[in-house]
Tab-separated table of C-alpha atoms in Angstrom:
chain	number	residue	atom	x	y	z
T	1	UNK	CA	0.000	0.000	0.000
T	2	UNK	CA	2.981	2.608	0.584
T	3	UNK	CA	3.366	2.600	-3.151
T	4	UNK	CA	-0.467	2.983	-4.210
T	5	UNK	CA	-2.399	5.887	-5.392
T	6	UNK	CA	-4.301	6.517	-1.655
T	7	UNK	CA	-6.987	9.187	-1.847
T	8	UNK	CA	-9.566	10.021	1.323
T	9	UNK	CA	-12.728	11.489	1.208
T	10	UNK	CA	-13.466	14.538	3.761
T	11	UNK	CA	-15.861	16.860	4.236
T	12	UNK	CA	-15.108	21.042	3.599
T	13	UNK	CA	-16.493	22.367	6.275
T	14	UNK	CA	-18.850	21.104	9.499
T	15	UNK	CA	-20.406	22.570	12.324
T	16	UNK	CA	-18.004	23.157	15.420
T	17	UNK	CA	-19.202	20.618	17.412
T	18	UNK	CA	-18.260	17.653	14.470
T	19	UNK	CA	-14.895	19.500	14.477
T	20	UNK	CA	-12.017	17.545	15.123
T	21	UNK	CA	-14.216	14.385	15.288
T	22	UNK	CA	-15.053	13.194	11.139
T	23	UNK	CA	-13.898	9.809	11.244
T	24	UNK	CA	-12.003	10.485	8.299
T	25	UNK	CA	-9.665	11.673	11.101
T	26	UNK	CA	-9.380	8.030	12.094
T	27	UNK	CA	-8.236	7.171	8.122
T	28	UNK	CA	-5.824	10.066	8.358
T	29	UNK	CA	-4.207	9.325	11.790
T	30	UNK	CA	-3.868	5.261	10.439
T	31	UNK	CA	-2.338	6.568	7.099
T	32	UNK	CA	0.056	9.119	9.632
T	33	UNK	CA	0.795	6.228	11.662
T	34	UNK	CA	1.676	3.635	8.604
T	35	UNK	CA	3.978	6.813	6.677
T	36	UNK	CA	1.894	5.952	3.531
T	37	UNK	CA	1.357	8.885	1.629
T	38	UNK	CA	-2.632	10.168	0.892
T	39	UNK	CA	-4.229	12.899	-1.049
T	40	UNK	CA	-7.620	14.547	0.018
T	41	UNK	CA	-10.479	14.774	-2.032
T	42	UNK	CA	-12.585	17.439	-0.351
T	43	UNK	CA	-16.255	17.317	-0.830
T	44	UNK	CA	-18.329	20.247	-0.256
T	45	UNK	CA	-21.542	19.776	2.108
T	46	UNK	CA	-24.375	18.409	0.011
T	47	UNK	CA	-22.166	16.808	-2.408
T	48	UNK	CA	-21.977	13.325	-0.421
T	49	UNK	CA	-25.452	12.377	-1.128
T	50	UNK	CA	-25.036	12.634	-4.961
T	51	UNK	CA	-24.778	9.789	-7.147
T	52	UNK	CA	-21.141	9.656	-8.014
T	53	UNK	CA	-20.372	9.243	-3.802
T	54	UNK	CA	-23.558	7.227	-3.246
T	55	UNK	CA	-21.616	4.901	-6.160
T	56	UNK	CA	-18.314	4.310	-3.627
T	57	UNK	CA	-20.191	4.798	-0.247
T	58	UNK	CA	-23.918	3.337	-0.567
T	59	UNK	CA	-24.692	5.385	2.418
T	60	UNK	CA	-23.228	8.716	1.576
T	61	UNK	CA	-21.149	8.647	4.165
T	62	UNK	CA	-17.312	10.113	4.702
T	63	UNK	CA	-14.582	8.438	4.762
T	64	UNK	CA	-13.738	6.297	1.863
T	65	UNK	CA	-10.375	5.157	1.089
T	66	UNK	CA	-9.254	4.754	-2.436
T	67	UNK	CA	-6.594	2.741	-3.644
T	68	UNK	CA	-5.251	2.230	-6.777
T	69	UNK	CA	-8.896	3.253	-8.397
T	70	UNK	CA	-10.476	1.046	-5.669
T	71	UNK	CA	-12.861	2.228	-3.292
T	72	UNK	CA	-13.492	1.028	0.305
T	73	UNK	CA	-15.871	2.438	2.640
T	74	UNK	CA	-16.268	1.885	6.556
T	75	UNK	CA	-13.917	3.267	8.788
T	76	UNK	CA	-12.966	0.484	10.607
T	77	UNK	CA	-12.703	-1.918	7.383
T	78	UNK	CA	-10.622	1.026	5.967
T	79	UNK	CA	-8.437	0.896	9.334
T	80	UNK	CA	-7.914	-2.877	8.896
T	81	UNK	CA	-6.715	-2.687	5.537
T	82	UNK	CA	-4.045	-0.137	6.178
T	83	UNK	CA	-2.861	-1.966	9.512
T	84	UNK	CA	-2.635	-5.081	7.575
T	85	UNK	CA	0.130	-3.400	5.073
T	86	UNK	CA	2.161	-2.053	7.882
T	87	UNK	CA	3.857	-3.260	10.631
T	88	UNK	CA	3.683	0.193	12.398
T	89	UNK	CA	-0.220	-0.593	13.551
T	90	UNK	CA	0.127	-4.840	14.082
T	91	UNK	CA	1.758	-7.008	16.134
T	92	UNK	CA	3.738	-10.083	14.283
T	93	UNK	CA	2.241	-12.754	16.439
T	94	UNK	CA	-0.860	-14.078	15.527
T	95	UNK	CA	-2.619	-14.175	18.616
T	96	UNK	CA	-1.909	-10.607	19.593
T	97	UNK	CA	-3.173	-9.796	15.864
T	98	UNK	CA	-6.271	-11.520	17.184
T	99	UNK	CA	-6.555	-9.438	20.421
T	100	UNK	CA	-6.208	-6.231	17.956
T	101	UNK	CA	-9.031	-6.960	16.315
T	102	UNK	CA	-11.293	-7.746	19.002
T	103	UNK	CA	-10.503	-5.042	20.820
T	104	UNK	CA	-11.097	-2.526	17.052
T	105	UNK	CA	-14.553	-4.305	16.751
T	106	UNK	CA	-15.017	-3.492	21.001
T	107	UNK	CA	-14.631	-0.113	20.573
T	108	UNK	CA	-17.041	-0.407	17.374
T	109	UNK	CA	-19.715	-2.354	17.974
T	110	UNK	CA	-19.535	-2.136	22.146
T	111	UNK	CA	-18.340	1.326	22.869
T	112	UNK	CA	-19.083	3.421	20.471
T	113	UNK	CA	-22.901	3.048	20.338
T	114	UNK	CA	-23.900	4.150	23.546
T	115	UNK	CA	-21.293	6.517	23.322
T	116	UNK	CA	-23.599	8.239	19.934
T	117	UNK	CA	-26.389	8.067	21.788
T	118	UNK	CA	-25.360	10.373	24.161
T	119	UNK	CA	-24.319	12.633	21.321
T	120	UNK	CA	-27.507	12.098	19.552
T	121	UNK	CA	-29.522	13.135	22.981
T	122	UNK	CA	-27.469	16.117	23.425
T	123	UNK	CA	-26.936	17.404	19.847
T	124	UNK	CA	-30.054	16.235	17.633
T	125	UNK	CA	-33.227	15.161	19.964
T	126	UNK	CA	-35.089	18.604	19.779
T	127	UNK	CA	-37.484	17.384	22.674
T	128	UNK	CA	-34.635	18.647	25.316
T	129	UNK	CA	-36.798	17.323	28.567
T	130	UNK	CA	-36.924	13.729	26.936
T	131	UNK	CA	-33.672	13.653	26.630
T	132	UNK	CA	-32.669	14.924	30.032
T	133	UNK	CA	-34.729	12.212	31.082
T	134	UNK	CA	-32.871	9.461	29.086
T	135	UNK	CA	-29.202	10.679	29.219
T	136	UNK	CA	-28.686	8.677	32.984
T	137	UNK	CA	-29.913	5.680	31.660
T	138	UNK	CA	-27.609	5.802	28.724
T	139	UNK	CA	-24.816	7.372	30.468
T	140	UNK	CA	-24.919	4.528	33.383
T	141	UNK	CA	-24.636	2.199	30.378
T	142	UNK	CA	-21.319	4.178	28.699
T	143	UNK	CA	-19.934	4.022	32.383
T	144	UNK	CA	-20.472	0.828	33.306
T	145	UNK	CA	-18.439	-0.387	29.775
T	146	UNK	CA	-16.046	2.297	30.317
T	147	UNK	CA	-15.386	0.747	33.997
T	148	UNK	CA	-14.699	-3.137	31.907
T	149	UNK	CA	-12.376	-0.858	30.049
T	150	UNK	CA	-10.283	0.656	32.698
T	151	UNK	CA	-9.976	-3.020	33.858
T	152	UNK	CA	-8.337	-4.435	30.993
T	153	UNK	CA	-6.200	-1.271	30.403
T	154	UNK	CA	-4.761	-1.940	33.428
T	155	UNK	CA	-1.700	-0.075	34.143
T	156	UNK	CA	-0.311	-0.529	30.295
T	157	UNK	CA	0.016	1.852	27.879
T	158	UNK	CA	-1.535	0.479	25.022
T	159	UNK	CA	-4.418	-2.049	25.012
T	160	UNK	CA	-2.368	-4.695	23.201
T	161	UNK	CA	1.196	-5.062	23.660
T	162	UNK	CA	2.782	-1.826	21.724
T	163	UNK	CA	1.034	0.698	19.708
T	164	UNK	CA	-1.634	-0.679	17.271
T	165	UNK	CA	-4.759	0.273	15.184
T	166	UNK	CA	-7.160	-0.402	18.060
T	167	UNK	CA	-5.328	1.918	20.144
T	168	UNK	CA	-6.514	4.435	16.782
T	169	UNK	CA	-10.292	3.018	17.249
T	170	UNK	CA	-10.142	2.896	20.976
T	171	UNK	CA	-8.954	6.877	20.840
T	172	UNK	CA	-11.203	8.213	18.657
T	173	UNK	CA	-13.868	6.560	20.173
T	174	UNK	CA	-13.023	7.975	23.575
T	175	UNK	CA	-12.570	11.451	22.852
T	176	UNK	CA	-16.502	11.572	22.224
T	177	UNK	CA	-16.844	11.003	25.381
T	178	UNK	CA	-18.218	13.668	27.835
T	179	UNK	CA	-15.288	15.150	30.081
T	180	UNK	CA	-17.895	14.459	33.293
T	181	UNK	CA	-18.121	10.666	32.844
T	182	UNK	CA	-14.226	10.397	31.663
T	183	UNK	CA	-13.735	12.561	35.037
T	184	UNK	CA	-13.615	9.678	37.612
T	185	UNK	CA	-11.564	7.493	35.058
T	186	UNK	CA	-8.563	9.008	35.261
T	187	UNK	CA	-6.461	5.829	33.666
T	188	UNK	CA	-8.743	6.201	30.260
T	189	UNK	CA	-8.172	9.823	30.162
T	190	UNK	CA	-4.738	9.303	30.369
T	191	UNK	CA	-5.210	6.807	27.834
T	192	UNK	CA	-6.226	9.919	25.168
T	193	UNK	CA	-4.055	11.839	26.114
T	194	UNK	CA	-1.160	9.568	25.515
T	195	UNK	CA	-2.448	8.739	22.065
T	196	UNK	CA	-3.339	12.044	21.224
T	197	UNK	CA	0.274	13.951	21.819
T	198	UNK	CA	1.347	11.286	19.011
T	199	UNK	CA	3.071	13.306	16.162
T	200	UNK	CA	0.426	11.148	13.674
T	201	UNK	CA	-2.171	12.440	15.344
T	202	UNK	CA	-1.525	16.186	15.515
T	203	UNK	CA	-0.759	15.754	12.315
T	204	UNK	CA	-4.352	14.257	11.281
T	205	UNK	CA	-5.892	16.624	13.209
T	206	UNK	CA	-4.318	19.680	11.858
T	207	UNK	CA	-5.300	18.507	8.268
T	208	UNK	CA	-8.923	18.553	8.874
T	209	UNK	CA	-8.799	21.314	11.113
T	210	UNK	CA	-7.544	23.307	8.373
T	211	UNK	CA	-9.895	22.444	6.040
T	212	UNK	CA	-12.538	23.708	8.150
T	213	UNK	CA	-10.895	26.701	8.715
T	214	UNK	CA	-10.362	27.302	4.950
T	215	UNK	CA	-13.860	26.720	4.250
T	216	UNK	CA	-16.023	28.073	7.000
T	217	UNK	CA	-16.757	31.751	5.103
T	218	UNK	CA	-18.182	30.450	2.101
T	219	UNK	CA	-21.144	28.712	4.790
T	220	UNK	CA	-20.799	31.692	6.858
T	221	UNK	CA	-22.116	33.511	4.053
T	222	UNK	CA	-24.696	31.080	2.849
T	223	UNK	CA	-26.198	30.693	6.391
């Protein structure tokens, strides 16, 4: 993969709060990580939901990695793929390979749904008293399989062995977090931060950062 044609899909512009948290940032930070090189192809808001992206994402969703001419779509199939071509983001061993991926579907399928529910109470539920009502239950439920988290962590740095791709999942999942139920976990917010000071990182983040920047007049204007 170092030697293919690698272009990802991100969005212009979005509204502060999805700032710093398109999971094209994932792709980027994986790419980063690996030292492949990657172009952008930025798509203006609207644009996603037109046929030519609905043809490479059925969803008309961002990211999509394409290599060589060949699309992929999912962020965590997209992950996989670029950890398998570099030995930056897996472990050698087989069986450690296998803890990496159970711990990159974990933090997809186990952590990271509650975790949009609270943002989909807080952000998009217009009803704002049914949602007061509902965020304990569902933040009991992030807490509780935040707490089996902090128990495997331990006291290592990384979930598995040295630095891998579900340390990327794990991250990005964690950062959506709210700050008051990452408050009394003090080994997971450690956790980010470790991962986030990574040189890969800053530099993902800076990339779609300043896209957003770049681009934030012209829907300024519009709105």
């Amino acid at each position: 993969m170092k030697d293919s044609q690698l272009t990802v899909t991100a969005y212009d512009w979005v509204p502060g709060f999805a700032q710093g948290h398109v999971r094209d940032l994932r792709v980027r930070w994986a790419l980063e990580e690996a030292g492949f090189p990657y172009d952008v192809e930025v798509m203006a808001q609207g644009t996603q939901k037109k046929p030519a992206h609905l043809k490479r994402q059925p969803f008309g969703q961002i990211p999509t990695l394409e290599i060589d001419g060949q699309t992929m779509f999912e962020s965590g199939a997209i992950l996989w793929r670029i950890a398998e071509a570099s030995a930056a983001l897996l472990p050698d061993d087989a069986a450690a390979r296998d803890r990496v991926l159970s711990w990159v579907f974990c933090a997809l399928n186990t952590l990271e749904p509650p975790v949009g529910m609270l943002a989909t109470l807080e952000l998009f539920v217009s009803d704002k008293d049914a949602a007061a009502r509902l965020r304990p239950e569902i933040a009991a439920a992030v807490t509780g399989v935040l707490e089996r988290l902090v128990v495997a962590l331990g006291d290592k740095p990384h979930i598995v062995g040295h630095f891998t791709v579900a340390d990327i999942v794990l991250t990005t999942v964690l950062r959506d977090v709210p700050d008051d139920l990452l408050a009394d976990l003090p080994s997971l917010r450690a956790y980010v931060d470790r991962h986030t000071a990574r040189p890969a990182f800053q530099t993902a983040l800076a990339g779609q950062m300043t896209l957003f920047a770049e681009n934030a007049a012209k829907y300024e204007r519009a709105g």
